[in-house]
Amino acid sequence: MTQVTSSLADAARRHLDDVYRYVLYLTRDPQAAEDLAAETFERAVRLWHRFDPARGSERTWLCQIARTATLDHLRGEERRRRREERFAGLADQDQKPEEHSLSPWLHDALQSLSAADREVIALRVILDLDAASAGRVLGITPTACTTRLARALEKLERNARTARVA
């Protein structure tokens, strides 16, 4: 028999691991799975009033939301990858302005980041966009944008330390 809880908090406690494992299976990326599980529950908070136990269990409902969030993410990643490939050829043709304005070790540290990491740093740090605006540009939620920025800055700091020592 399917147990129905009275609150989303109860459902989240019981099904968080299931949602995470499902998203991890779809993405095969633990960091993306964490972000998408969080996004699933963020969406569930907004949609909880629509949950109908007659149509299915809480677990099924949450997995449907997780599937939608994951497919959105995967489509966005595919668009980002195509966009990066398209612009990579253009960028190689032009002389990059930061080559003259950054110290060599910082330039090397930035170049060692992925295009996605450089893009989120450019939007949030250089252009000073807020998380919501940068997220819209990237096709991700503000929460995912903030997480991506934190991870990119951690990588940049590690790479800069390594580049300065070398």
Tab-separated table of C-alpha atoms in Angstrom:
chain	number	residue	atom	x	y	z
A	1	MET	CA	0.000	0.000	0.000
A	2	THR	CA	1.291	3.453	-0.885
A	3	GLN	CA	1.855	5.684	2.111
A	4	VAL	CA	0.702	9.285	1.697
A	5	THR	CA	2.354	11.879	3.865
A	6	SER	CA	0.807	15.144	4.875
A	7	SER	CA	3.766	17.333	3.967
A	8	LEU	CA	6.400	17.741	1.333
A	9	ALA	CA	9.037	17.723	4.081
A	10	ASP	CA	8.054	14.162	5.007
A	11	ALA	CA	8.059	13.110	1.355
A	12	ALA	CA	11.454	14.741	0.820
A	13	ARG	CA	12.975	12.937	3.800
A	14	ARG	CA	11.672	9.597	2.591
A	15	HIS	CA	12.449	9.952	-1.119
A	16	LEU	CA	15.526	12.184	-1.416
A	17	ASP	CA	17.871	9.222	-1.859
A	18	ASP	CA	15.593	7.683	-4.495
A	19	VAL	CA	15.459	10.923	-6.469
A	20	TYR	CA	19.239	11.371	-6.230
A	21	ARG	CA	19.939	7.789	-7.361
A	22	TYR	CA	17.520	8.141	-10.279
A	23	VAL	CA	19.090	11.399	-11.449
A	24	LEU	CA	22.593	9.978	-10.945
A	25	TYR	CA	21.650	7.049	-13.166
A	26	LEU	CA	20.415	9.434	-15.872
A	27	THR	CA	23.371	11.844	-15.740
A	28	ARG	CA	26.233	9.625	-14.513
A	29	ASP	CA	27.588	12.789	-12.860
A	30	PRO	CA	27.439	13.025	-9.032
A	31	GLN	CA	27.691	16.831	-8.963
A	32	ALA	CA	24.986	17.270	-11.570
A	33	ALA	CA	22.851	14.716	-9.723
A	34	GLU	CA	23.152	16.716	-6.495
A	35	ASP	CA	22.182	19.916	-8.293
A	36	LEU	CA	19.284	18.253	-10.082
A	37	ALA	CA	17.985	16.569	-6.934
A	38	ALA	CA	17.963	19.992	-5.264
A	39	GLU	CA	16.239	21.477	-8.296
A	40	THR	CA	13.663	18.672	-8.193
A	41	PHE	CA	12.705	19.538	-4.643
A	42	GLU	CA	12.766	23.252	-5.445
A	43	ARG	CA	10.200	22.570	-8.181
A	44	ALA	CA	8.261	20.235	-5.900
A	45	VAL	CA	7.844	23.024	-3.341
A	46	ARG	CA	6.186	25.176	-6.001
A	47	LEU	CA	4.051	22.289	-7.295
A	48	TRP	CA	3.143	20.492	-4.058
A	49	HIS	CA	-0.412	21.843	-4.188
A	50	ARG	CA	-0.853	19.904	-7.453
A	51	PHE	CA	0.173	16.520	-6.028
A	52	ASP	CA	-2.723	14.071	-6.292
A	53	PRO	CA	-2.256	10.765	-4.436
A	54	ALA	CA	-5.016	9.236	-6.572
A	55	ARG	CA	-2.783	9.579	-9.644
A	56	GLY	CA	0.351	8.031	-8.131
A	57	SER	CA	2.702	7.861	-5.199
A	58	GLU	CA	4.801	10.736	-3.919
A	59	ARG	CA	7.893	8.869	-5.064
A	60	THR	CA	6.557	8.554	-8.608
A	61	TRP	CA	5.513	12.209	-8.659
A	62	LEU	CA	8.962	13.316	-7.461
A	63	CYS	CA	10.683	11.089	-10.031
A	64	GLN	CA	8.555	12.651	-12.780
A	65	ILE	CA	9.714	16.098	-11.674
A	66	ALA	CA	13.305	14.821	-11.484
A	67	ARG	CA	13.053	13.398	-14.988
A	68	THR	CA	11.808	16.709	-16.373
A	69	ALA	CA	14.555	18.640	-14.574
A	70	THR	CA	17.187	16.181	-15.815
A	71	LEU	CA	16.008	16.288	-19.418
A	72	ASP	CA	16.001	20.099	-19.270
A	73	HIS	CA	19.551	19.976	-17.910
A	74	LEU	CA	20.776	17.509	-20.541
A	75	ARG	CA	19.241	19.550	-23.359
A	76	GLY	CA	20.849	22.681	-21.934
A	77	GLU	CA	24.231	20.977	-21.703
A	78	GLU	CA	23.943	19.852	-25.312
A	79	ARG	CA	23.105	23.423	-26.412
A	80	ARG	CA	26.028	24.740	-24.345
A	81	ARG	CA	28.400	22.205	-25.883
A	82	ARG	CA	27.329	23.127	-29.429
A	83	ARG	CA	27.611	26.836	-28.615
A	84	GLU	CA	31.115	26.368	-27.169
A	85	GLU	CA	32.250	24.413	-30.223
A	86	ARG	CA	30.825	27.081	-32.525
A	87	PHE	CA	32.533	29.919	-30.689
A	88	ALA	CA	35.788	28.066	-30.061
A	89	GLY	CA	36.664	28.379	-33.740
A	90	LEU	CA	35.881	32.093	-33.709
A	91	ALA	CA	37.892	32.679	-30.548
A	92	ASP	CA	40.953	30.989	-32.006
A	93	GLN	CA	40.846	33.357	-34.983
A	94	ASP	CA	40.898	36.524	-32.865
A	95	GLN	CA	43.652	37.594	-30.507
A	96	LYS	CA	42.256	37.373	-26.999
A	97	PRO	CA	42.314	40.714	-25.170
A	98	GLU	CA	42.960	39.110	-21.775
A	99	GLU	CA	46.299	37.833	-23.021
A	100	HIS	CA	47.613	41.386	-22.673
A	101	SER	CA	45.804	42.412	-19.510
A	102	LEU	CA	46.287	39.386	-17.211
A	103	SER	CA	49.394	38.085	-15.553
A	104	PRO	CA	50.720	34.937	-17.245
A	105	TRP	CA	49.922	32.682	-14.271
A	106	LEU	CA	46.315	33.947	-14.065
A	107	HIS	CA	45.908	33.614	-17.819
A	108	ASP	CA	47.161	30.009	-17.634
A	109	ALA	CA	44.874	29.253	-14.685
A	110	LEU	CA	41.849	30.616	-16.571
A	111	GLN	CA	42.748	28.713	-19.721
A	112	SER	CA	42.923	25.460	-17.776
A	113	LEU	CA	39.229	25.820	-16.830
A	114	SER	CA	36.481	24.403	-18.993
A	115	ALA	CA	34.595	26.770	-21.263
A	116	ALA	CA	31.541	26.415	-19.011
A	117	ASP	CA	33.571	27.454	-15.943
A	118	ARG	CA	35.062	30.446	-17.779
A	119	GLU	CA	31.591	31.437	-18.971
A	120	VAL	CA	30.005	31.445	-15.513
A	121	ILE	CA	32.971	33.437	-14.127
A	122	ALA	CA	32.652	35.934	-16.973
A	123	LEU	CA	28.923	36.403	-16.380
A	124	ARG	CA	28.975	36.579	-12.581
A	125	VAL	CA	32.375	38.208	-11.884
A	126	ILE	CA	33.342	40.218	-14.932
A	127	LEU	CA	29.862	41.296	-16.058
A	128	ASP	CA	28.579	41.319	-12.461
A	129	LEU	CA	25.247	39.697	-13.344
A	130	ASP	CA	23.158	38.386	-10.465
A	131	ALA	CA	22.543	34.632	-10.203
A	132	ALA	CA	19.073	34.855	-11.742
A	133	SER	CA	20.262	36.805	-14.794
A	134	ALA	CA	23.347	34.666	-15.327
A	135	GLY	CA	21.229	31.548	-14.856
A	136	ARG	CA	18.842	32.720	-17.570
A	137	VAL	CA	21.781	33.260	-19.923
A	138	LEU	CA	23.134	29.795	-19.171
A	139	GLY	CA	19.742	28.098	-19.188
A	140	ILE	CA	20.016	26.954	-15.554
A	141	THR	CA	18.430	27.903	-12.245
A	142	PRO	CA	19.938	30.627	-10.062
A	143	THR	CA	20.840	27.950	-7.501
A	144	ALA	CA	22.693	25.881	-10.101
A	145	CYS	CA	24.422	29.036	-11.338
A	146	THR	CA	25.646	29.875	-7.840
A	147	THR	CA	26.856	26.305	-7.334
A	148	ARG	CA	28.603	26.276	-10.709
A	149	LEU	CA	30.306	29.604	-9.906
A	150	ALA	CA	31.542	28.348	-6.534
A	151	ARG	CA	33.010	25.239	-8.115
A	152	ALA	CA	34.599	27.225	-10.955
A	153	LEU	CA	36.208	29.663	-8.515
A	154	GLU	CA	37.562	26.771	-6.438
A	155	LYS	CA	39.135	25.270	-9.559
A	156	LEU	CA	40.513	28.669	-10.587
A	157	GLU	CA	42.083	29.159	-7.163
A	158	ARG	CA	43.696	25.681	-7.270
A	159	ASN	CA	44.939	26.261	-10.813
A	160	ALA	CA	46.271	29.742	-9.969
A	161	ARG	CA	48.170	28.369	-6.971
A	162	THR	CA	49.700	25.670	-9.159
A	163	ALA	CA	50.537	28.125	-11.966
A	164	ARG	CA	52.194	30.588	-9.564
A	165	VAL	CA	54.359	27.874	-8.021
A	166	ALA	CA	55.446	26.479	-11.387
